[in-house]
PDB file of C-alpha atoms and ligand atoms in Angstrom:
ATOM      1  CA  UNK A 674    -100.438-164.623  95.581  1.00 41.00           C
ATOM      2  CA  UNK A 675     -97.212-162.570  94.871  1.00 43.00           C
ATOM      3  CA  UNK A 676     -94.442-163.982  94.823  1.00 42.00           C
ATOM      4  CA  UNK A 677     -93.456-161.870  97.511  1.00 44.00           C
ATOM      5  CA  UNK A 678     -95.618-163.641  99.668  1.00 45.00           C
ATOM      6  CA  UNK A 679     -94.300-166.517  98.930  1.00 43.00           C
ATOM      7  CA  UNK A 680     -91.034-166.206  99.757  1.00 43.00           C
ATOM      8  CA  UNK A 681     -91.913-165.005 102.975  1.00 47.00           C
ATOM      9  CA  UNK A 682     -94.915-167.506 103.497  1.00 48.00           C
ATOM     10  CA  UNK A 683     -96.958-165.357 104.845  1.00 50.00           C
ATOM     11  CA  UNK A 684    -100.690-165.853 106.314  1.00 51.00           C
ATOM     12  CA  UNK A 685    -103.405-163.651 105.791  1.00 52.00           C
ATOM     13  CA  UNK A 686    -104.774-164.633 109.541  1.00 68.00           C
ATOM     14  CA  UNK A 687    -101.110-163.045 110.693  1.00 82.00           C
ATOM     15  CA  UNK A 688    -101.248-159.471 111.925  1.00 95.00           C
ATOM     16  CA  UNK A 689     -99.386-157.248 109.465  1.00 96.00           C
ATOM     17  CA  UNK A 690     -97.488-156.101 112.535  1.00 97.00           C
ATOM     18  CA  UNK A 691     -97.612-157.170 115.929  1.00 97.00           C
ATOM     19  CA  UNK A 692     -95.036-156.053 118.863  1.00 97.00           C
ATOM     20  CA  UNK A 693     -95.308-157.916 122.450  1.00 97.00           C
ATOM     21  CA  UNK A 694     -93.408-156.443 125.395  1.00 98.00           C
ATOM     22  CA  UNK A 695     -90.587-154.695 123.533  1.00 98.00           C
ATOM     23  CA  UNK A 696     -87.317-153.421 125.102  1.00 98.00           C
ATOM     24  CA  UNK A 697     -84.911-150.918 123.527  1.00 98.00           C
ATOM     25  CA  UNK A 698     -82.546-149.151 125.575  1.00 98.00           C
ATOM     26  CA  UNK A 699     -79.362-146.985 124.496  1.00 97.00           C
ATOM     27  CA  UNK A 700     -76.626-147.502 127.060  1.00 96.00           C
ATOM     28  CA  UNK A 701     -78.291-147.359 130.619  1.00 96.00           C
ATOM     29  CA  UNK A 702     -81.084-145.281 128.881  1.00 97.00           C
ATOM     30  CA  UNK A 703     -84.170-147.196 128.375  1.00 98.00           C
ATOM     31  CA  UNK A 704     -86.256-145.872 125.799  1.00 98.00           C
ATOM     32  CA  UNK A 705     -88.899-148.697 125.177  1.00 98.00           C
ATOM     33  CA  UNK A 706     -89.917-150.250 128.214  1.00 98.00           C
ATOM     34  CA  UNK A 707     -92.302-153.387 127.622  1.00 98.00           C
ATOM     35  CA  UNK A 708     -94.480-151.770 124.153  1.00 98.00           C
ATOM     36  CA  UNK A 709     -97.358-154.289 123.413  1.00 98.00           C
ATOM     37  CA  UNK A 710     -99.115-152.961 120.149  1.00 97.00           C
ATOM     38  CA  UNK A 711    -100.613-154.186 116.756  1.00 97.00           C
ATOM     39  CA  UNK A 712    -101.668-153.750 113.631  1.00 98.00           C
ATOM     40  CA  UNK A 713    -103.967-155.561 111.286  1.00 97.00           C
ATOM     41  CA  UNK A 714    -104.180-155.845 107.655  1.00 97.00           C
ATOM     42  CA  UNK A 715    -105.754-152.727 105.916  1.00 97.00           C
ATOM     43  CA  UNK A 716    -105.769-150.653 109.314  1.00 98.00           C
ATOM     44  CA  UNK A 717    -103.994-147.474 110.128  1.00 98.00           C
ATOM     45  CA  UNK A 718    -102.469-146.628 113.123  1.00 98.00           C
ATOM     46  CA  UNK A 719    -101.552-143.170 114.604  1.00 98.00           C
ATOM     47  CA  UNK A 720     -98.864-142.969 117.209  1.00 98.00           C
ATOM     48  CA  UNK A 721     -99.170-139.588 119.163  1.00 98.00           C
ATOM     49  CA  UNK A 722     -96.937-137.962 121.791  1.00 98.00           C
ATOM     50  CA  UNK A 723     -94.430-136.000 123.038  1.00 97.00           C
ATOM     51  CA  UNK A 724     -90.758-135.640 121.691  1.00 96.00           C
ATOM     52  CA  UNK A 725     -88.580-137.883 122.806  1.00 97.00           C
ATOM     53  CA  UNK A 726     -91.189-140.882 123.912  1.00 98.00           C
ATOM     54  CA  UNK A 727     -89.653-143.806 121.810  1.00 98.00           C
ATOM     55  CA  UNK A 728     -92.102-143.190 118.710  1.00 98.00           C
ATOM     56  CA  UNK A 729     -89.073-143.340 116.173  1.00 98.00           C
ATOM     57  CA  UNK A 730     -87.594-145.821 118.043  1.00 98.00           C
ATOM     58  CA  UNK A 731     -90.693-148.051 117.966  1.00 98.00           C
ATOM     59  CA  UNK A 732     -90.695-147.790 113.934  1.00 97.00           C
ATOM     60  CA  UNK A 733     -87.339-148.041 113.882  1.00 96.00           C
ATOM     61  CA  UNK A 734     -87.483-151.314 115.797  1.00 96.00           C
ATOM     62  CA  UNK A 735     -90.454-152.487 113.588  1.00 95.00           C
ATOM     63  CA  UNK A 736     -88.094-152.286 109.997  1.00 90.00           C
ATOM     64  CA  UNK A 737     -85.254-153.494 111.593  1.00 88.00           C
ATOM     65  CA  UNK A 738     -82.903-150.310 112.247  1.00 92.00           C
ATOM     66  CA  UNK A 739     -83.060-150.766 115.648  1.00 94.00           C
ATOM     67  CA  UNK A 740     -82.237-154.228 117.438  1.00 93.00           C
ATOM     68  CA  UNK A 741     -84.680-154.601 120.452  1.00 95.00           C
ATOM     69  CA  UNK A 742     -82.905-155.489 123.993  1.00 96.00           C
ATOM     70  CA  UNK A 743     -85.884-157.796 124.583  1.00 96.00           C
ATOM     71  CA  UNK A 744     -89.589-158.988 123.319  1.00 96.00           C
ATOM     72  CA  UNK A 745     -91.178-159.679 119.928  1.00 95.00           C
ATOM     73  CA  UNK A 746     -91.679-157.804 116.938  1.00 96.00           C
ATOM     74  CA  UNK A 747     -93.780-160.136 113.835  1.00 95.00           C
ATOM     75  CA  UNK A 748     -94.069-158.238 110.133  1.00 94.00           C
ATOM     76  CA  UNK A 749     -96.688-160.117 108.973  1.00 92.00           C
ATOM     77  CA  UNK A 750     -96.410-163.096 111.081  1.00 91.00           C
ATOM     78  CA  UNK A 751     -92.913-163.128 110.392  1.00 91.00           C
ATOM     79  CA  UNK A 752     -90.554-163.161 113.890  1.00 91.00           C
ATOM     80  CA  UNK A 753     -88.019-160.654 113.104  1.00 90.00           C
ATOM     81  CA  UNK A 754     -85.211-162.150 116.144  1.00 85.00           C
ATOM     82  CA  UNK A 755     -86.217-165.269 114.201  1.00 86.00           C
ATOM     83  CA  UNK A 756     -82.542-166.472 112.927  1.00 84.00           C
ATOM     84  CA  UNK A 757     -84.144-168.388 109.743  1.00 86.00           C
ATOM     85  CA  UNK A 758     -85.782-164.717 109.277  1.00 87.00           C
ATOM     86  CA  UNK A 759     -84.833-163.154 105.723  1.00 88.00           C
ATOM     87  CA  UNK A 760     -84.159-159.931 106.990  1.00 85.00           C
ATOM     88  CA  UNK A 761     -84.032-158.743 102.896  1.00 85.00           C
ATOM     89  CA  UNK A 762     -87.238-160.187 102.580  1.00 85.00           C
ATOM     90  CA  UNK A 763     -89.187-158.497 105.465  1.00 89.00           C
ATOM     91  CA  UNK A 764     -87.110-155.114 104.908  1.00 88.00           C
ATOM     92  CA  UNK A 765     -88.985-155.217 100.952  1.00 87.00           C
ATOM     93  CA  UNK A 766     -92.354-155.474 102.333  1.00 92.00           C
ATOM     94  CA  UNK A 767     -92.439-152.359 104.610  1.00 96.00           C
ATOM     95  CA  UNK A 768     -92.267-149.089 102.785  1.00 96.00           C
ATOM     96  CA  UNK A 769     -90.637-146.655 105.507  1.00 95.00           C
ATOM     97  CA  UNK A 770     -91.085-142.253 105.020  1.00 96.00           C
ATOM     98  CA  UNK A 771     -89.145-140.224 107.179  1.00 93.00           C
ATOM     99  CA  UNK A 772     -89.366-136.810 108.110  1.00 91.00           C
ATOM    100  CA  UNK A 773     -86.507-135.605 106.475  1.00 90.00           C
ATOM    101  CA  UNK A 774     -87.357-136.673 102.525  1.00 83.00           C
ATOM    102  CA  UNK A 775     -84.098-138.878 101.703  1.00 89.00           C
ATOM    103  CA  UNK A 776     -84.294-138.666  98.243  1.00 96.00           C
ATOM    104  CA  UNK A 777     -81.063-139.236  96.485  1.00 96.00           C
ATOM    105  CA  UNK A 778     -80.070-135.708  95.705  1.00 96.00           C
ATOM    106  CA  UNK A 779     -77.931-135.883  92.339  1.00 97.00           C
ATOM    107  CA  UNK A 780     -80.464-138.863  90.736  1.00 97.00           C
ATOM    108  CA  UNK A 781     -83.387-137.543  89.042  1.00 98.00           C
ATOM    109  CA  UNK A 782     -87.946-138.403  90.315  1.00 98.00           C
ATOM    110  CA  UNK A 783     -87.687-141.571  88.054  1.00 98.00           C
ATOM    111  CA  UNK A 784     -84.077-143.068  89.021  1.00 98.00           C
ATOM    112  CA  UNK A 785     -85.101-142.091  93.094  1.00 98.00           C
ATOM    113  CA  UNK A 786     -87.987-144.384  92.293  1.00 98.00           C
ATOM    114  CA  UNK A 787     -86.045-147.069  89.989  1.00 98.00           C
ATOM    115  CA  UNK A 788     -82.957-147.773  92.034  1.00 97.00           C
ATOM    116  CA  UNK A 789     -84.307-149.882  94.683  1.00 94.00           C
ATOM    117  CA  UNK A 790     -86.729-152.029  92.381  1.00 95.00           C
ATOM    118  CA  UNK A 791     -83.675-152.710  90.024  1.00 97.00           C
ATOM    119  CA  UNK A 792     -81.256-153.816  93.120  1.00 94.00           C
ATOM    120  CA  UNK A 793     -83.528-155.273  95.384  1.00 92.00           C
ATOM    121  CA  UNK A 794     -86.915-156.731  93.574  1.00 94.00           C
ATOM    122  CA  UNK A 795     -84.237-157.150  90.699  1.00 95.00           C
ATOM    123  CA  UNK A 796     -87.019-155.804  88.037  1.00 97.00           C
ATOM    124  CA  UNK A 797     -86.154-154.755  84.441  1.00 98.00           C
ATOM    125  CA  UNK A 798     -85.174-151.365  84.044  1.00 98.00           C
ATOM    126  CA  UNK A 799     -88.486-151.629  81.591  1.00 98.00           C
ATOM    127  CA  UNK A 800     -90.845-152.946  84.285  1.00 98.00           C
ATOM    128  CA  UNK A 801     -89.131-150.758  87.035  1.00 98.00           C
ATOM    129  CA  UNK A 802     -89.949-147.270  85.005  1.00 98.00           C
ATOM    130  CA  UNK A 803     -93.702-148.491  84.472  1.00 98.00           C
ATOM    131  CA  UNK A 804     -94.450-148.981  88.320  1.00 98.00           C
ATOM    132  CA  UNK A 805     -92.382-145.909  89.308  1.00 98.00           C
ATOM    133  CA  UNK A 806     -95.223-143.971  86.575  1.00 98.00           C
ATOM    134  CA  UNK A 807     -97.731-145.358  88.123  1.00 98.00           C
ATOM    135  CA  UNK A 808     -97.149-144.553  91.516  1.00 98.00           C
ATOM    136  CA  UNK A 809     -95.885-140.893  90.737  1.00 98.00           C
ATOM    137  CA  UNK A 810     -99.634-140.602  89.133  1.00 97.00           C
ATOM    138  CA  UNK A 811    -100.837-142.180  92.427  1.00 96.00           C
ATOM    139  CA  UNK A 812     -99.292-139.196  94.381  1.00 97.00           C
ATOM    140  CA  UNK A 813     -99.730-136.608  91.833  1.00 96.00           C
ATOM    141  CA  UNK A 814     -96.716-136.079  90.071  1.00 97.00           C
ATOM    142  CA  UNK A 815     -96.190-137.563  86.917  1.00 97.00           C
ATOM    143  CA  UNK A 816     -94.979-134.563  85.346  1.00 98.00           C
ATOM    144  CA  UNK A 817     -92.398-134.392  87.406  1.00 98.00           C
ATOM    145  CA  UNK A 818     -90.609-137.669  86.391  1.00 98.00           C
ATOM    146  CA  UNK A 819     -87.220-136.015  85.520  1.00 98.00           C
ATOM    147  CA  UNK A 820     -87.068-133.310  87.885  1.00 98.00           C
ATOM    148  CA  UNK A 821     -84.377-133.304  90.293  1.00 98.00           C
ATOM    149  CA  UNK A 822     -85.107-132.945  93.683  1.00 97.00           C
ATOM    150  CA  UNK A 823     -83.846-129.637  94.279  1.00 97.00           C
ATOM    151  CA  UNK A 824     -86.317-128.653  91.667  1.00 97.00           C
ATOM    152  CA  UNK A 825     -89.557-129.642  93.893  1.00 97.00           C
ATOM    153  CA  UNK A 826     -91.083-128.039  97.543  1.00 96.00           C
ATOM    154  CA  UNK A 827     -90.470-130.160 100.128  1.00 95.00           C
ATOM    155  CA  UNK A 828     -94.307-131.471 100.290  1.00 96.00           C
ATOM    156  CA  UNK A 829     -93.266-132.628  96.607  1.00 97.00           C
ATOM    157  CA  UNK A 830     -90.228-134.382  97.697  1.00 97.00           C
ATOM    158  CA  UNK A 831     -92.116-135.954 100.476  1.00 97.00           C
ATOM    159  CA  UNK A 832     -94.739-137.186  97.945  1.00 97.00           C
ATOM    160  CA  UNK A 833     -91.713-138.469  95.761  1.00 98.00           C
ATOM    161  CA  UNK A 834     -90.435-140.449  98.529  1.00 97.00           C
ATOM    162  CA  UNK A 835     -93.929-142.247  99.502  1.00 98.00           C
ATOM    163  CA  UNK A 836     -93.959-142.985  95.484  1.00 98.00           C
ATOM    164  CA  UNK A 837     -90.556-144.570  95.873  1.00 97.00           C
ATOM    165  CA  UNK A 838     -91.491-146.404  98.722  1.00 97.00           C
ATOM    166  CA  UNK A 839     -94.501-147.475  96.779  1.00 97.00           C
ATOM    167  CA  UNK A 840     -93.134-149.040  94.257  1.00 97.00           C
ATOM    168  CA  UNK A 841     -91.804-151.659  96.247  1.00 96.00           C
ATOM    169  CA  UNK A 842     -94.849-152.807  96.934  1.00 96.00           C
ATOM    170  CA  UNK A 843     -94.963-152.741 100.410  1.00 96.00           C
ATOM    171  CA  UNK A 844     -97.209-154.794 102.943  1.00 95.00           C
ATOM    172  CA  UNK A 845     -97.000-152.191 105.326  1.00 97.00           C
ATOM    173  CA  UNK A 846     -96.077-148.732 105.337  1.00 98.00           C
ATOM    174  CA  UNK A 847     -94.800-146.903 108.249  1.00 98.00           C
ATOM    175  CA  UNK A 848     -94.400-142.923 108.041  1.00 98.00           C
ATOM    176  CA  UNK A 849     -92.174-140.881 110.820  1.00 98.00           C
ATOM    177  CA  UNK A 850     -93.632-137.600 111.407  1.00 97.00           C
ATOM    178  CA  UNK A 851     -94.236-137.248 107.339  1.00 97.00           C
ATOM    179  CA  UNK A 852     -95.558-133.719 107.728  1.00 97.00           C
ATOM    180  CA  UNK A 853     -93.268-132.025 110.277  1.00 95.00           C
ATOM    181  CA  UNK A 854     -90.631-130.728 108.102  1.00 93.00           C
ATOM    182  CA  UNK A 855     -92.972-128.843 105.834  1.00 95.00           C
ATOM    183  CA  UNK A 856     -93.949-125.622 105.557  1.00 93.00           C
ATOM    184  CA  UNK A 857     -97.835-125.434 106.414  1.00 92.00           C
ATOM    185  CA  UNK A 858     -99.076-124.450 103.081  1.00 93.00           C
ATOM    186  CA  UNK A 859     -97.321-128.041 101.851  1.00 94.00           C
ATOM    187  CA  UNK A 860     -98.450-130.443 104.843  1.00 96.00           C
ATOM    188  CA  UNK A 861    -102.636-130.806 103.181  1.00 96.00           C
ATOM    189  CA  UNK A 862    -100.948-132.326  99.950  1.00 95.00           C
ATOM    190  CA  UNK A 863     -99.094-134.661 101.650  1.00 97.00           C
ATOM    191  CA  UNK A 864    -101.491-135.536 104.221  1.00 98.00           C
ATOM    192  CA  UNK A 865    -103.893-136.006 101.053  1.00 97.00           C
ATOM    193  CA  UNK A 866    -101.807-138.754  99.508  1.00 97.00           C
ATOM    194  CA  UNK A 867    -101.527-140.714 102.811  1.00 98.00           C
ATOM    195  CA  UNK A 868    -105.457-140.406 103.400  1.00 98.00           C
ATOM    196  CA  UNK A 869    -106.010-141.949  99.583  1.00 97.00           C
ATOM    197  CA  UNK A 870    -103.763-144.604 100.628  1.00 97.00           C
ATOM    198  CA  UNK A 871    -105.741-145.649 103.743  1.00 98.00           C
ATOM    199  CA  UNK A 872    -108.874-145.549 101.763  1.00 97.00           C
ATOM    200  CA  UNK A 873    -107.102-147.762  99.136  1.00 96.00           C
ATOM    201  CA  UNK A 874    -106.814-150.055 102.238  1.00 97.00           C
ATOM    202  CA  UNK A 875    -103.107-149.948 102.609  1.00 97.00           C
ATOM    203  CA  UNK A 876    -101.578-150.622 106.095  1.00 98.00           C
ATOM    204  CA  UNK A 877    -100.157-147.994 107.760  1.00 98.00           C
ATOM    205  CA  UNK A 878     -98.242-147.599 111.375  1.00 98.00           C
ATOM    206  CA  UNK A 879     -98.662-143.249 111.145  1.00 98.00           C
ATOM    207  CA  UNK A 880     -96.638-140.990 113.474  1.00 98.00           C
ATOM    208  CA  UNK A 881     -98.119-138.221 113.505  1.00 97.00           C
ATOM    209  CA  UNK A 882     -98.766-134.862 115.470  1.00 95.00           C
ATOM    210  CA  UNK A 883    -101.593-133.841 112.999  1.00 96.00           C
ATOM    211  CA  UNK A 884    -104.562-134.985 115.400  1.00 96.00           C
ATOM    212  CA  UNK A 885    -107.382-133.945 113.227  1.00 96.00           C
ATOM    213  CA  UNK A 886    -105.239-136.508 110.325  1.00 97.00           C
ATOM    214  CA  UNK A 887    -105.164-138.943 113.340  1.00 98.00           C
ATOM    215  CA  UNK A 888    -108.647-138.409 114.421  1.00 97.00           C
ATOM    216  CA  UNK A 889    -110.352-138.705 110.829  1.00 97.00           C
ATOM    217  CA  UNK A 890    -108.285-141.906 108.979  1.00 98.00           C
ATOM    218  CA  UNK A 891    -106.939-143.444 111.932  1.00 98.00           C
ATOM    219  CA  UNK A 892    -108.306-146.863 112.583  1.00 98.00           C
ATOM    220  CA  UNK A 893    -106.651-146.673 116.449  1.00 98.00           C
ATOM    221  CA  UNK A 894    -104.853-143.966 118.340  1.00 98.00           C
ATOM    222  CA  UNK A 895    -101.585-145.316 120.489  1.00 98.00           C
ATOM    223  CA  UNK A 896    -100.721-142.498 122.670  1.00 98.00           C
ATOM    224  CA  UNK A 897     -97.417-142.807 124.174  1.00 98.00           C
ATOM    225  CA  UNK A 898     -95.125-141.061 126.791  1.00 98.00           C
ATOM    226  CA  UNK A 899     -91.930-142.167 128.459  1.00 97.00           C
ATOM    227  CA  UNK A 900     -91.784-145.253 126.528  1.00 98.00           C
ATOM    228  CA  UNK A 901     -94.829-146.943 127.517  1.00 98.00           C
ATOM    229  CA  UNK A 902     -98.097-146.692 125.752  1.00 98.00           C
ATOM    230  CA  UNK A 903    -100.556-144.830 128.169  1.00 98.00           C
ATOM    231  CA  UNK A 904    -103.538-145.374 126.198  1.00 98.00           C
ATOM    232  CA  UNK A 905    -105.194-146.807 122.900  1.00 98.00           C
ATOM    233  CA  UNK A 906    -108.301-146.980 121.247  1.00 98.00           C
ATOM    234  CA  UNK A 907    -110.558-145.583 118.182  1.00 98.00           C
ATOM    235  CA  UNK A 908    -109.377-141.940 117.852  1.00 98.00           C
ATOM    236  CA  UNK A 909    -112.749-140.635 118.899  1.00 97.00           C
ATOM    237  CA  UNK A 910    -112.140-141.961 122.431  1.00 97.00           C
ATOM    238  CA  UNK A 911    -108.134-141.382 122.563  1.00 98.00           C
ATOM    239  CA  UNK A 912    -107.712-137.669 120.898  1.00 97.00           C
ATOM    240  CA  UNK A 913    -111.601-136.787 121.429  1.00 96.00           C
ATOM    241  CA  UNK A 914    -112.382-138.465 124.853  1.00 97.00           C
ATOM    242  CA  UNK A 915    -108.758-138.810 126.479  1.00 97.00           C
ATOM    243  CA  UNK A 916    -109.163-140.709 129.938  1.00 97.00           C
ATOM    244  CA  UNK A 917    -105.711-140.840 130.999  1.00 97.00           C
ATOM    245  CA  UNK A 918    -104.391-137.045 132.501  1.00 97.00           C
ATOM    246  CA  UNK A 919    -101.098-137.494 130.578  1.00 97.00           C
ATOM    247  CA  UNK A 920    -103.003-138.122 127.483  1.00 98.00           C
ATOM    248  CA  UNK A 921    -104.896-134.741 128.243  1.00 97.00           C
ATOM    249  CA  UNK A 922    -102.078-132.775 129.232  1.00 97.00           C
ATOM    250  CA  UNK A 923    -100.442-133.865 125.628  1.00 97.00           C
ATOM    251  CA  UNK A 924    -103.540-132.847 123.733  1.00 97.00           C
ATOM    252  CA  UNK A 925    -103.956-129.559 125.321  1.00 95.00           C
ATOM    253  CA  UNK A 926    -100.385-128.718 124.720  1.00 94.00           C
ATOM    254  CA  UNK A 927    -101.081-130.035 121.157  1.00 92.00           C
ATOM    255  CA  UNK A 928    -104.213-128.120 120.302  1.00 89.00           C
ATOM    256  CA  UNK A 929    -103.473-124.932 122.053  1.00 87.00           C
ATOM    257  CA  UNK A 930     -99.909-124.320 120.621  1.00 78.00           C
ATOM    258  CA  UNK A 931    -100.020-120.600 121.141  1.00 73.00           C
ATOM    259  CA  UNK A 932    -100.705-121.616 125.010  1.00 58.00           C
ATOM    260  CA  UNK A 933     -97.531-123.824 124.855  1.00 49.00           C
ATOM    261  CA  UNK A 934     -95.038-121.570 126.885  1.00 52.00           C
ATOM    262  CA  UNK A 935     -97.050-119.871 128.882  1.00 48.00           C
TER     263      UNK A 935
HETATM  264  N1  ADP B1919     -79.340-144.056 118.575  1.00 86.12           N
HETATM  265  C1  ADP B1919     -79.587-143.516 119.770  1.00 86.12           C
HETATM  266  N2  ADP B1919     -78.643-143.448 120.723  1.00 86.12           N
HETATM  267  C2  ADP B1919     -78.897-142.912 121.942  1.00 86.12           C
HETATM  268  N3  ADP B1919     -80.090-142.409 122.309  1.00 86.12           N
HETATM  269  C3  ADP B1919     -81.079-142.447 121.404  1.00 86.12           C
HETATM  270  C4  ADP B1919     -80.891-142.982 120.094  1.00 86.12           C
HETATM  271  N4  ADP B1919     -82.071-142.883 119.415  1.00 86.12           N
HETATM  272  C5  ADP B1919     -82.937-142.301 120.266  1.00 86.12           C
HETATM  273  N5  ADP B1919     -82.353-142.040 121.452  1.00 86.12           N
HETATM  274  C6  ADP B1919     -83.003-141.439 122.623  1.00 86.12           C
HETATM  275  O1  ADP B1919     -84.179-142.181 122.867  1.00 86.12           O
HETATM  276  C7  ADP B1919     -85.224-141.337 123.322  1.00 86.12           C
HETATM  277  C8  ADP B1919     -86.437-141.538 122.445  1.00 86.12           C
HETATM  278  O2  ADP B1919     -86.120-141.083 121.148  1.00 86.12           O
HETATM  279  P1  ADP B1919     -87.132-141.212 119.924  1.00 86.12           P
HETATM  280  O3  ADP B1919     -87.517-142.621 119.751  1.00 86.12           O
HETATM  281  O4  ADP B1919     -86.487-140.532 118.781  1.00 86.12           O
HETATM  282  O5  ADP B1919     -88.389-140.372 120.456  1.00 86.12           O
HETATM  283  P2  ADP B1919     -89.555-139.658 119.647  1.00 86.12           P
HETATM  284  O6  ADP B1919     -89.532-140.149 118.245  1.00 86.12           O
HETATM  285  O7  ADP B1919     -90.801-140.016 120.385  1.00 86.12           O
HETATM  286  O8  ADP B1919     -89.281-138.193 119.728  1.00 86.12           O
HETATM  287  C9  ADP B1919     -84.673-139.932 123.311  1.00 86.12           C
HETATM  288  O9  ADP B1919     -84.231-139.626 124.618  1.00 86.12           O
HETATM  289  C10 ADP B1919     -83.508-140.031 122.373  1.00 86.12           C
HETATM  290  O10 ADP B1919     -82.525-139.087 122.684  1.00 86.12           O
HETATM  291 MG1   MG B1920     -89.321-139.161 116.442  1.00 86.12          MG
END
């Protein structure tokens, strides 16, 4: 046992994340309206659908950006609205990759991937620097250690940031539409590193509008719309066998992009 998991006395019967009838609204918009969703240890899950459907919102509410109106979200058995929660504590366990790459632009690879295990995990500079070689390796770039970040592509920088986020040795991982900034040539690399990771049995919550990603490492597909999830299951059913007609109207707009503005 780490000592991570100690601290937050976790249980490896708890779900690594589990969300029960969740409520988010901005002003007198309501973006989340009653989400019921899970995800169990080792599993990836693919959230699909259209812009503006609550899918950031939902991650956000899952690593704490966003306070929920209403309803439960658990990290790991761990009740986040829970006031003896350690809100530190969770926040260290879930590794979070946005679309945009937030590296720190004026820090070189190896401080991006230092900083955080020195101030929050508190680690040696020494002991820092090995894990933050280890996991560039893991994604492919160890010869990029001192680069700066203006030096790299963009499918680079993402792959720096899932290193950094790796190296806190996260429970969880969530990714925000990891691939949609890229150029095309850039998105396979990327996409590569997050498929080694599910294979390495790392959890993952995925947004994603890369459907054959979803349909091919996905463990379950959520598909939702409006802020309510219209339909989930194994990705063969959900992206390959849709029953629900929103769920089909997505997918065809999806898959037949030159179609879209017809
Ligand atoms: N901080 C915020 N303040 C006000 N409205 C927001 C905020 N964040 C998101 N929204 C609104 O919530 C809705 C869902 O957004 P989002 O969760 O980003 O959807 P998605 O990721 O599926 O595109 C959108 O209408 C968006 O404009
Ligand atoms: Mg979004």
């Amino acid at each position: 046992m780490t000592t991570t998991d100690a601290a937050t006395n976790t249980s490896d019967a708890a779900l690594a994340v589990e969300v029960r009838d969740l409520h988010k609204s901005f002003g007198r918009l309501e973006v989340l309206k009653g989400i019921d969703m899970q995800v169990d240890h080792g599993k990836v899950v693919c959230i699909i659908g259209p812009s503006g459907s609550g899918k950031s919102t939902l991650l956000r509410c899952v690593n704490l950006l966003e306070q929920p109106n209403s309803g439960s979200v658990k990290v790991n058995g761990i009740e986040l609205n829970d006031p003896d929660c350690d809100i530190d504590t969770v926040r260290a366990s879930i590794g979070m990759v946005f679309q945009s790459f937030n590296l720190f632009a004026h820090k070189t690879v190896l401080n991006n991937l230092t900083l955080a295990q020195r101030k929050v995990l508190k680690r040696s500079r020494a002991e820092a620097e090995r894990i933050a070689q280890e996991n560039l390796e893991r994604v492919g770039l160890a010869d990029k250690i001192n680069a700066m970040p203006s030096q790299l592509s963009g499918g680079q920088q993402q792959r720096v940031a899932i290193a950094r986020a790796l190296s806190m040795n996260p429970k969880v991982m969530l990714f925000d539409e990891p691939t949609s900034a890229l150029d095309p040539e850039l998105v396979g690399d990327v996409l590569g590193v997050m498929r080694s990771l599910a294979d390495e049995g790392m959890t993952m919550l995925v947004v994603t509008h890369e459907m054959q990603f979803a349909r091919e490492v996905a463990d379950e597909v959520l598909f939702m719309d409006g802020g309510v999830v219209v339909e989930q299951g194994p990705p063969n059913r959900v992206i390959g066998d849709p029953q629900q007609t929103r769920t089909r109207e997505f997918l065809h707009r999806v898959l037949n992009p030159v179609h879209a503005n017809e």
